[in-house]
Amino acid sequence: MELRLYNTFSRKKENFKPIKDNQVGLYTCGPTVYDFSHIGNFRTFIFEDLLKRWLVHLGYKVNHIMNITDLDDKTIKKAKEEGVDLKELTDRYTSHFMEDLKWLKILPADNYPRATEYIDRMIDMIQTLLDKNYAYKENDGSVYFNISSFKKYGNLAKLDLKGQKRTKRINDDEYDKDSPQDFALWKGWKEADGDNVWKAPWGKGRPGWHVECSVMSIDTLGENFDIHCGGVDNIFPHHENEIAQSECSTGKPFVNYWLHSEFLMVDGGKMSKSLGNYYKIEDLKNMNFSAESIRYQLLSGHYRTKILFSFNKKHESDKIIRRLTDFYLLLYENKPIKSLGKSLPGTYLEFKKAMNDDLNTPRALGIFFDWMKTESKKIKDNLSNTEEISSAWNFLKVFNSIFDFIELNRQEVPENIAAMLEIRKEARRNKDWAYSDQIRESIFNEGWLVEDTPDGQKLKKA
RNA sequence: GGCGUCGUACCCAAGUGGCUUAAGGGGGCAGUUUGCAAAACUGUUAUUCGCCGGUUCGAAUCCGGCCGACGCCUCCA
């Protein structure tokens, strides 16, 4: 029952074997900080978070690196539009990004290298590629990678570039290159770059986007490391180019497992900034989404299938989160004996099997919910002994360490709501149902749900 | 034009040759409970897996054709 992961490179599920026993080097392509990230971007980050949490659960020590692209065409363009320094712009969106990660309960990476901090090393890599004749200079000071010099070019994306159609983008390419599909390692200075310029032996300019990730990943994880993740749109050209640069400069295989998550869709197609059909985290907060509810929506579909993000599913995810949290409280109230150790119910093995099968979250969730239903009933009917409750508690803890769906921090009840509850309690004692219902309505309008249980009133976030 | 993914109930979504006359969730309907609700619980909601044909003792699962959706082919998670 080993962990199997779908490797984009082989297009197959492969048994996962790290380079060093019990350690995993994980590189995940981070955001370009020229604007807020949208929920489509976060689908990928939540998938990567899930992968990391599962690896940790299996006992691996994970070294997780997520880069911050703070230097590229888009960041420069945006800073210029706003009339601010590049650093001011990228610092601003980096901090927004960090806040969003935290709000979504995505565990922090071990390191967030920024492109601007690695320019010397990028220059070194480009120089190496020039020395080895994998790259060439052009008159404007740019340096390009000659894709015909690397015969494995196209192996990741499974593209045969010779048979490709010349797309509009290639025809519109304004750079002077030997072959239109060669990509820039270094972009010679242009007026639009302003003072975002660095000096290299072959001329002034700035690094191309692809070389940034090659350098940062090699520098932080080594020339050959375990896992590199990103969205499917990064397969080509970004990751293809990374492989070319990295393997040609080091002479070693670059990454052992390439994992890519599919797109998040909205009606009409993929969510993207250029189409304008996207939601920022702030938009979702305004729609009253909780982080847990969003996590459920993004994880209840397998990471390699397209999922449709829709407000219509909010009810479904909200309800699941409530059921899970109720189950958590039920177990908590039944005082599991933690000292009984780490025993887990048999269902855990099925759950583990599903997760080990390329992180099959839909199946794993089905297994868990099925178990939760019967377990919950047993406890309510007092048919469960402390040992069983204890192992149920352990399983729930494991489950939550992977999915983080439970709302542990149910907010403090505001004073005015607490006061209304007291009045309602009195009204109920007097069997003044009309008044009682009226208060319930008022409390609901304040965003809280009152439930009358045998133990009295219970309050939940609506 | 090249490459690739997908099509399972009202919706989301597993299952990829027999354990399945198809998990799980949401919604609907009926019931238990409740002052009424809510929550919870019980029952019910696909003899069928886009369509057509083939292979097989046996197919949602394999093969072929067709239809449809989506993605990539140097902005993109």
Coordinates of C-alpha atoms (C1' of nucleotides) in Angstrom, one line a residue:
Chain A
M1 CA 0.0 0.0 0.0
E2 CA 2.6 2.4 -1.1
L3 CA 2.1 6.0 -2.1
R4 CA 1.5 6.3 -5.8
L5 CA 1.6 9.6 -7.6
Y6 CA 0.8 10.5 -11.2
N7 CA 3.9 11.7 -12.8
T8 CA 3.3 14.1 -15.7
F9 CA 6.6 13.1 -17.2
S10 CA 5.6 9.4 -17.6
R11 CA 1.8 10.0 -17.7
K12 CA 1.5 7.2 -15.3
K13 CA 1.0 6.6 -11.6
E14 CA 4.4 5.7 -10.1
N15 CA 5.4 4.4 -6.7
F16 CA 6.9 7.3 -4.8
K17 CA 10.5 6.8 -3.7
P18 CA 12.3 9.9 -2.4
I19 CA 16.0 10.4 -3.1
K20 CA 16.8 10.3 0.6
D21 CA 14.9 8.0 2.9
N22 CA 12.2 9.8 4.8
Q23 CA 12.9 13.2 3.3
V24 CA 11.2 15.0 0.5
G25 CA 12.3 18.0 -1.4
L26 CA 9.2 19.8 -2.7
Y27 CA 9.2 22.8 -5.0
T28 CA 5.9 24.5 -5.8
C29 CA 5.6 27.3 -8.3
G30 CA 4.4 30.3 -6.4
P31 CA 2.6 33.4 -7.5
T32 CA 3.6 36.3 -9.6
V33 CA 3.0 39.1 -7.3
Y34 CA 1.5 41.8 -9.5
D35 CA -2.0 41.5 -8.3
F36 CA -4.2 39.5 -5.9
S37 CA -4.2 35.7 -6.5
H38 CA -7.6 34.3 -7.4
I39 CA -9.3 31.1 -6.3
G40 CA -8.1 29.3 -9.3
N41 CA -4.5 29.9 -8.2
F42 CA -5.4 28.8 -4.8
R43 CA -6.8 25.5 -6.1
T44 CA -3.3 24.6 -7.0
F45 CA -1.8 25.9 -3.7
I46 CA -4.4 23.9 -1.8
F47 CA -3.6 20.8 -3.8
E48 CA 0.1 21.2 -3.0
D49 CA -0.8 21.8 0.7
L50 CA -2.8 18.5 0.6
L51 CA 0.2 16.7 -0.9
K52 CA 2.5 18.1 1.7
R53 CA 0.2 17.2 4.6
W54 CA -0.2 13.7 3.3
L55 CA 3.6 13.2 2.9
V56 CA 4.0 14.5 6.5
H57 CA 1.3 12.1 7.7
L58 CA 3.2 9.3 6.1
G59 CA 6.2 10.2 8.1
Y60 CA 8.3 12.1 5.6
K61 CA 10.2 15.2 6.6
V62 CA 9.2 17.6 3.8
N63 CA 11.3 20.6 2.8
H64 CA 8.8 22.8 1.0
I65 CA 10.0 25.7 -1.2
M66 CA 7.6 28.1 -2.8
N67 CA 9.1 30.9 -4.9
I68 CA 7.8 34.4 -5.3
T69 CA 8.1 35.8 -8.8
D70 CA 8.7 39.5 -8.1
L71 CA 10.4 40.2 -11.4
D72 CA 8.9 39.6 -14.8
D73 CA 7.0 41.4 -17.6
K74 CA 3.8 41.7 -15.6
T75 CA 5.2 43.0 -12.3
I76 CA 7.2 45.6 -14.2
K77 CA 4.3 46.7 -16.3
K78 CA 1.9 47.0 -13.3
A79 CA 4.5 49.0 -11.3
K80 CA 4.9 51.3 -14.2
E81 CA 1.1 51.8 -14.6
E82 CA 0.8 52.6 -10.9
G83 CA 3.9 54.8 -10.9
V84 CA 5.5 52.9 -8.0
D85 CA 8.7 51.1 -7.5
L86 CA 8.7 47.4 -8.4
K87 CA 9.6 46.5 -4.8
E88 CA 6.7 48.5 -3.4
L89 CA 4.3 46.8 -5.7
T90 CA 5.6 43.3 -5.2
D91 CA 5.9 43.7 -1.4
R92 CA 2.3 44.7 -1.3
Y93 CA 1.0 41.8 -3.2
T94 CA 3.3 39.4 -1.5
S95 CA 1.8 40.3 1.9
H96 CA -1.7 40.0 0.5
F97 CA -0.8 36.6 -0.8
M98 CA 0.6 35.5 2.6
E99 CA -2.6 36.7 4.3
D100 CA -4.7 34.7 1.9
L101 CA -2.6 31.6 2.4
K102 CA -3.0 31.9 6.2
W103 CA -6.7 32.5 5.9
L104 CA -7.2 29.4 3.8
K105 CA -5.3 27.4 6.4
I106 CA -2.5 26.5 3.9
L107 CA 0.5 25.5 5.9
P108 CA 3.5 27.8 5.3
A109 CA 6.4 26.7 3.1
D110 CA 9.8 26.4 4.7
N111 CA 11.2 29.0 2.5
Y112 CA 9.9 31.6 0.0
P113 CA 12.8 32.7 -2.2
R114 CA 12.2 35.8 -4.3
A115 CA 13.5 36.1 -7.8
T116 CA 15.2 39.5 -7.2
E117 CA 17.4 37.9 -4.5
Y118 CA 18.8 35.3 -7.0
I119 CA 19.9 37.4 -9.9
D120 CA 23.6 36.7 -9.5
R121 CA 23.0 33.0 -9.6
M122 CA 20.7 33.3 -12.6
I123 CA 23.5 35.1 -14.4
D124 CA 25.8 32.2 -13.4
M125 CA 23.5 29.7 -14.9
I126 CA 23.0 31.6 -18.1
Q127 CA 26.8 32.0 -18.4
T128 CA 27.2 28.3 -18.0
L129 CA 24.6 27.7 -20.7
L130 CA 26.4 30.1 -23.0
D131 CA 29.7 28.4 -22.3
K132 CA 28.3 25.0 -23.1
N133 CA 26.7 26.3 -26.3
Y134 CA 23.2 25.7 -25.2
A135 CA 22.4 29.4 -25.5
Y136 CA 23.3 32.4 -27.7
K137 CA 23.4 36.1 -27.5
E138 CA 21.5 38.5 -29.7
N139 CA 22.3 42.1 -30.7
D140 CA 19.9 43.7 -28.2
G141 CA 21.7 42.1 -25.3
S142 CA 19.2 39.2 -24.9
V143 CA 20.2 35.6 -24.4
Y144 CA 18.1 32.8 -25.7
F145 CA 18.1 29.1 -25.1
N146 CA 18.5 27.1 -28.3
I147 CA 15.9 24.4 -28.0
S148 CA 17.4 22.4 -30.8
S149 CA 20.5 21.9 -28.7
F150 CA 18.6 19.8 -26.1
K151 CA 17.2 16.7 -27.7
K152 CA 14.9 15.9 -24.9
Y153 CA 13.1 19.3 -25.3
G154 CA 9.3 18.6 -25.4
N155 CA 9.4 15.3 -23.4
L156 CA 7.5 16.6 -20.5
A157 CA 4.7 18.3 -22.5
K158 CA 4.9 15.5 -25.2
L159 CA 5.1 18.1 -27.9
D160 CA 6.9 17.7 -31.2
L161 CA 7.6 21.3 -31.9
K162 CA 8.5 20.6 -35.5
G163 CA 4.9 19.8 -36.3
Q164 CA 3.5 22.8 -34.5
K165 CA 1.2 25.4 -36.0
R166 CA 2.6 28.9 -35.8
T167 CA 0.3 30.6 -33.4
K168 CA -0.6 34.2 -33.3
R169 CA 1.6 34.6 -30.2
I170 CA 4.7 33.3 -32.0
N171 CA 4.0 35.5 -35.0
D172 CA 3.6 38.5 -32.8
D173 CA 6.8 37.8 -31.0
E174 CA 8.8 41.0 -31.2
Y175 CA 12.2 39.5 -30.2
D176 CA 14.9 38.6 -32.7
K177 CA 15.7 34.9 -32.3
D178 CA 17.3 32.2 -34.4
S179 CA 14.2 30.0 -34.0
P180 CA 10.8 31.5 -33.0
Q181 CA 10.4 28.9 -30.3
D182 CA 13.7 29.6 -28.5
F183 CA 13.0 31.2 -25.2
A184 CA 14.6 34.0 -23.4
L185 CA 17.1 33.4 -20.6
W186 CA 17.9 37.0 -20.4
K187 CA 16.0 40.0 -21.8
G188 CA 18.1 42.8 -23.0
W189 CA 17.2 46.2 -21.5
K190 CA 14.3 48.1 -23.1
E191 CA 13.0 51.5 -22.2
A192 CA 9.9 50.0 -20.7
D193 CA 12.0 48.2 -18.1
G194 CA 13.0 51.6 -16.6
D195 CA 15.5 51.1 -13.8
N196 CA 14.7 47.5 -13.3
V197 CA 18.0 46.5 -14.8
W198 CA 21.0 44.3 -13.8
K199 CA 24.4 44.1 -15.3
A200 CA 25.6 40.8 -16.8
P201 CA 28.8 40.0 -18.7
W202 CA 27.0 40.1 -22.0
G203 CA 25.0 43.3 -21.3
K204 CA 22.4 44.9 -19.1
G205 CA 18.9 43.6 -18.8
R206 CA 16.9 41.2 -16.6
P207 CA 16.4 37.5 -16.3
G208 CA 13.7 35.6 -18.2
W209 CA 10.9 34.1 -16.1
H210 CA 11.8 30.4 -16.6
V211 CA 15.4 30.7 -15.4
E212 CA 14.2 32.1 -12.1
C213 CA 12.6 28.8 -11.0
S214 CA 15.5 26.7 -12.2
V215 CA 17.9 28.7 -10.1
M216 CA 15.8 29.0 -7.0
S217 CA 14.8 25.3 -6.9
I218 CA 18.4 24.1 -7.5
D219 CA 19.7 26.5 -5.0
T220 CA 17.3 25.5 -2.3
L221 CA 16.8 21.8 -3.0
G222 CA 19.8 20.7 -5.0
E223 CA 20.4 19.9 -8.6
N224 CA 18.2 16.8 -8.5
F225 CA 15.2 16.8 -6.2
D226 CA 12.0 14.9 -5.6
I227 CA 8.8 16.7 -6.5
H228 CA 8.0 19.8 -8.5
C229 CA 4.4 21.0 -8.7
G230 CA 2.3 23.5 -10.5
G231 CA -0.9 24.0 -12.5
V232 CA -1.3 22.2 -15.8
D233 CA -0.7 25.4 -17.6
N234 CA 2.9 25.4 -16.4
I235 CA 3.7 22.1 -18.1
F236 CA 4.4 24.0 -21.3
P237 CA 6.4 26.1 -21.6
H238 CA 7.5 26.9 -18.1
H239 CA 8.4 23.5 -16.8
E240 CA 9.6 22.2 -20.1
N241 CA 12.0 25.2 -20.2
E242 CA 13.1 24.6 -16.6
I243 CA 14.1 21.1 -17.4
A244 CA 16.1 22.3 -20.4
Q245 CA 17.9 25.0 -18.5
S246 CA 18.6 22.9 -15.4
E247 CA 19.7 19.7 -17.1
C248 CA 21.8 21.4 -19.6
S249 CA 23.6 23.5 -17.0
T250 CA 24.1 20.8 -14.4
G251 CA 24.3 17.8 -16.6
K252 CA 22.1 15.9 -14.1
P253 CA 18.4 14.9 -14.1
F254 CA 16.4 17.7 -12.6
V255 CA 13.1 16.6 -11.0
N256 CA 12.0 13.0 -10.3
Y257 CA 8.2 13.6 -10.0
W258 CA 6.2 16.3 -11.8
L259 CA 2.8 16.8 -10.4
H260 CA 0.2 19.2 -11.9
S261 CA -3.3 20.1 -10.8
E262 CA -6.1 20.8 -13.3
F263 CA -7.9 24.1 -13.8
L264 CA -10.6 25.5 -11.8
M265 CA -13.4 26.4 -14.1
V266 CA -16.2 28.9 -14.1
D267 CA -19.2 28.9 -16.4
G268 CA -17.7 29.3 -19.9
G269 CA -14.2 28.2 -19.3
K270 CA -11.1 28.4 -17.2
M271 CA -10.8 31.1 -14.6
S272 CA -8.2 33.6 -15.6
K273 CA -7.2 37.1 -15.0
S274 CA -7.1 37.9 -18.7
L275 CA -10.7 36.9 -19.1
G276 CA -11.7 38.7 -15.9
N277 CA -13.9 35.8 -14.8
Y278 CA -12.3 35.1 -11.4
Y279 CA -12.9 35.5 -7.7
K280 CA -10.4 36.9 -5.3
I281 CA -10.4 35.7 -1.7
E282 CA -11.9 39.0 -0.7
D283 CA -14.8 38.4 -3.0
L284 CA -15.4 35.0 -1.5
K285 CA -15.3 36.4 2.0
N286 CA -17.9 39.0 0.9
M287 CA -20.1 36.1 -0.2
N288 CA -19.8 34.7 3.3
F289 CA -17.7 31.8 2.4
S290 CA -15.6 30.2 5.2
A291 CA -12.1 29.0 4.5
E292 CA -13.2 25.5 5.4
S293 CA -16.1 25.6 2.9
I294 CA -13.7 26.7 0.2
R295 CA -11.2 24.0 1.1
Y296 CA -14.0 21.4 0.8
Q297 CA -15.1 22.7 -2.6
L298 CA -11.5 22.5 -3.9
L299 CA -10.7 19.2 -2.4
S300 CA -13.9 17.3 -3.0
G301 CA -12.9 16.9 -6.6
H302 CA -9.7 15.0 -7.6
Y303 CA -6.8 17.3 -8.3
R304 CA -6.4 16.1 -11.9
T305 CA -9.9 16.8 -12.9
K306 CA -11.4 20.1 -13.8
I307 CA -13.8 21.4 -11.3
L308 CA -16.4 24.0 -11.7
F309 CA -16.4 26.7 -9.0
S310 CA -19.9 27.7 -8.4
F311 CA -21.7 29.7 -5.8
N312 CA -24.5 27.1 -6.0
K313 CA -22.3 24.6 -4.3
K314 CA -21.8 26.8 -1.3
H315 CA -24.7 25.2 0.5
E316 CA -23.3 21.8 0.0
S317 CA -19.8 22.6 1.3
D318 CA -21.2 24.6 4.2
K319 CA -23.4 21.8 5.3
I320 CA -20.5 19.3 5.2
I321 CA -18.3 21.6 7.3
R322 CA -21.1 21.9 9.9
R323 CA -21.6 18.1 10.1
L324 CA -17.9 17.5 10.5
T325 CA -17.7 20.2 13.2
D326 CA -20.7 18.7 15.0
F327 CA -19.1 15.3 14.9
Y328 CA -15.9 16.8 16.3
L329 CA -17.9 18.4 19.2
L330 CA -19.8 15.1 19.8
L331 CA -16.5 13.3 20.2
Y332 CA -15.0 16.0 22.3
E333 CA -18.0 16.1 24.6
N334 CA -17.7 12.3 25.1
K335 CA -14.2 12.8 26.5
P336 CA -12.1 10.4 24.6
I337 CA -9.3 9.0 26.6
K338 CA -6.3 10.3 24.8
S339 CA -3.9 8.2 26.9
L340 CA -5.3 5.1 25.2
G341 CA -2.7 5.7 22.5
K342 CA -2.8 5.9 18.8
S343 CA -5.3 3.2 17.9
L344 CA -7.2 3.9 14.7
P345 CA -10.4 2.3 13.4
G346 CA -10.1 -0.3 10.6
T347 CA -11.7 2.2 8.2
Y348 CA -8.5 4.3 8.5
L349 CA -6.7 1.7 6.3
E350 CA -9.3 2.1 3.5
F351 CA -8.9 5.9 3.9
K352 CA -5.2 5.6 3.6
K353 CA -5.4 3.4 0.6
A354 CA -7.5 5.9 -1.2
M355 CA -5.2 8.8 -0.3
N356 CA -2.1 6.7 -1.3
D357 CA -3.7 6.2 -4.7
D358 CA -2.6 9.5 -6.1
L359 CA -4.5 11.5 -3.5
N360 CA -7.9 10.2 -4.3
T361 CA -9.7 12.7 -2.1
P362 CA -13.3 12.1 -3.4
R363 CA -13.0 8.4 -2.5
A364 CA -11.3 9.1 0.8
L365 CA -14.0 11.6 1.8
G366 CA -16.7 9.1 0.9
I367 CA -15.1 6.5 3.1
F368 CA -14.8 8.9 5.9
F369 CA -18.3 10.2 5.7
D370 CA -19.7 6.7 5.6
W371 CA -17.8 5.8 8.7
M372 CA -18.7 9.0 10.5
K373 CA -22.3 8.4 10.0
T374 CA -22.3 5.0 11.6
E375 CA -19.9 6.0 14.3
S376 CA -21.9 9.1 15.2
K377 CA -25.1 7.0 15.6
K378 CA -23.3 4.5 17.8
I379 CA -22.1 7.2 20.1
K380 CA -25.5 8.9 20.3
D381 CA -27.1 5.5 21.1
N382 CA -24.5 4.9 23.8
L383 CA -23.4 1.8 22.0
S384 CA -19.8 2.9 21.8
N385 CA -17.1 2.2 24.5
T386 CA -14.4 4.6 25.5
E387 CA -11.8 2.7 23.5
E388 CA -13.8 3.0 20.4
I389 CA -14.5 6.7 21.0
S390 CA -10.8 7.2 21.5
S391 CA -9.8 5.6 18.3
A392 CA -12.6 7.6 16.5
W393 CA -11.1 10.7 18.0
N394 CA -7.6 9.7 16.7
F395 CA -9.0 9.1 13.2
L396 CA -10.8 12.5 13.2
K397 CA -7.6 14.2 14.2
V398 CA -5.7 12.5 11.4
F399 CA -8.5 13.4 9.0
N400 CA -8.4 17.0 10.1
S401 CA -4.6 17.2 9.9
I402 CA -5.0 16.4 6.2
F403 CA -8.1 18.4 5.2
D404 CA -8.4 21.0 8.0
F405 CA -12.2 21.2 7.5
I406 CA -13.3 21.6 11.1
E407 CA -14.1 25.0 12.4
L408 CA -12.2 24.8 15.6
N409 CA -12.3 28.5 16.2
R410 CA -16.0 29.1 16.3
Q411 CA -16.2 32.7 17.0
E412 CA -17.0 34.2 20.4
V413 CA -20.7 35.0 20.7
P414 CA -21.1 38.8 20.7
E415 CA -22.7 40.3 23.8
N416 CA -25.8 41.5 22.1
I417 CA -26.5 38.0 20.8
A418 CA -25.8 36.5 24.2
A419 CA -28.3 38.9 25.7
M420 CA -30.9 38.0 23.1
L421 CA -30.4 34.3 23.9
E422 CA -31.1 35.0 27.6
I423 CA -34.3 36.8 26.8
R424 CA -35.3 34.0 24.5
K425 CA -34.6 31.5 27.2
E426 CA -37.0 33.3 29.5
A427 CA -39.6 33.6 26.8
R428 CA -39.3 29.9 26.2
R429 CA -39.8 29.1 29.8
N430 CA -43.0 31.1 29.7
K431 CA -44.0 29.3 26.5
D432 CA -44.2 32.6 24.7
W433 CA -43.5 31.0 21.4
A434 CA -44.4 34.0 19.2
Y435 CA -41.8 36.1 21.0
S436 CA -39.3 33.3 21.1
D437 CA -39.6 32.8 17.3
Q438 CA -39.3 36.5 16.8
I439 CA -36.0 36.6 18.7
R440 CA -34.7 33.6 16.8
E441 CA -35.5 35.5 13.6
S442 CA -33.6 38.6 14.9
I443 CA -30.6 36.5 15.9
F444 CA -30.6 34.8 12.5
N445 CA -30.5 38.2 10.8
E446 CA -27.4 38.9 12.8
G447 CA -25.8 35.9 11.3
W448 CA -26.4 33.2 13.9
L449 CA -28.5 30.1 13.9
V450 CA -30.3 29.0 17.1
E451 CA -31.1 25.4 17.6
D452 CA -33.2 24.1 20.5
T453 CA -31.8 20.9 21.8
P454 CA -32.6 18.8 24.9
D455 CA -29.7 20.6 26.5
G456 CA -31.0 24.1 25.8
Q457 CA -30.3 26.6 23.0
K458 CA -27.3 26.1 20.8
L459 CA -25.8 28.7 18.7
K460 CA -24.0 28.3 15.3
K461 CA -22.7 30.7 12.7
A462 CA -25.3 30.8 10.0
Chain B
rG1 C1' -3.5 21.5 -38.1
rG2 C1' -0.8 18.8 -33.8
rC3 C1' -1.2 16.9 -28.8
rG4 C1' -4.2 15.7 -24.6
rU5 C1' -8.3 15.1 -21.0
rC6 C1' -13.2 14.2 -20.1
rG7 C1' -18.8 12.7 -20.9
rU8 C1' -21.8 8.2 -14.5
rA9 C1' -28.8 10.2 -11.2
rC10 C1' -31.9 16.9 -10.5
rC11 C1' -26.6 18.7 -9.1
rC12 C1' -21.4 17.5 -7.4
rA13 C1' -18.6 13.0 -7.6
rA14 C1' -15.9 7.8 -6.8
rG15 C1' -15.7 3.3 -9.4
rU16 C1' -11.7 1.6 -15.0
rG17 C1' -13.1 -6.3 -16.7
rG18 C1' -16.8 -10.4 -12.2
rC19 C1' -17.0 -8.5 -4.7
rU20 C1' -21.2 -3.2 -8.3
rU21 C1' -28.7 -5.0 -11.0
rA22 C1' -22.8 1.7 -9.6
rA23 C1' -19.6 4.5 -3.1
rG24 C1' -20.1 9.3 -0.8
rG25 C1' -22.2 14.2 -0.6
rG26 C1' -26.0 18.0 -1.8
rG27 C1' -31.1 18.6 -3.2
rG28 C1' -36.2 16.4 -3.4
rC29 C1' -40.0 13.3 -1.3
rA30 C1' -42.1 10.4 3.0
rG31 C1' -41.6 9.4 8.2
rU32 C1' -39.4 9.7 13.6
rU33 C1' -38.3 13.8 16.8
rU34 C1' -39.7 19.0 18.0
rG35 C1' -44.4 24.2 20.8
rC36 C1' -42.8 25.4 15.7
rA37 C1' -38.2 25.2 13.6
rA38 C1' -33.2 23.6 13.2
rA39 C1' -30.1 19.6 13.8
rA40 C1' -30.1 14.4 14.0
rC41 C1' -32.1 9.8 12.5
rU42 C1' -35.0 6.1 9.2
rG43 C1' -36.8 5.0 4.3
rU44 C1' -36.9 6.6 -0.8
rU45 C1' -34.8 9.0 -5.3
rA46 C1' -29.6 5.5 -11.9
rU47 C1' -31.7 -2.4 -13.9
rU48 C1' -28.1 2.1 -15.6
rC49 C1' -23.0 4.6 -16.9
rG50 C1' -23.0 10.4 -24.2
rC51 C1' -24.6 7.4 -28.8
rC52 C1' -23.6 3.1 -32.1
rG53 C1' -21.1 -1.3 -33.0
rG54 C1' -17.3 -5.0 -31.5
rU55 C1' -14.2 -8.3 -28.1
rU56 C1' -15.5 -11.5 -23.8
rC57 C1' -18.8 -16.7 -20.3
rG58 C1' -19.1 -11.5 -18.2
rA59 C1' -18.0 -4.2 -19.8
rA60 C1' -19.6 2.0 -16.9
rU61 C1' -14.7 -0.3 -17.1
rC62 C1' -11.1 -3.1 -23.1
rC63 C1' -11.3 -1.9 -28.8
rG64 C1' -13.4 0.9 -33.1
rG65 C1' -16.5 4.8 -35.0
rC66 C1' -19.6 9.0 -34.1
rC67 C1' -21.5 13.1 -31.2
rG68 C1' -20.5 16.7 -27.3
rA69 C1' -17.5 19.6 -23.6
rC70 C1' -12.8 21.4 -22.2
rG71 C1' -7.5 22.3 -22.2
rC72 C1' -2.4 23.0 -24.2
rC73 C1' 0.7 24.3 -28.8
rU74 C1' 6.0 30.8 -25.6
rC75 C1' 0.8 35.9 -20.5
rC76 C1' -1.5 32.1 -17.4
rA77 C1' -2.1 28.0 -11.1

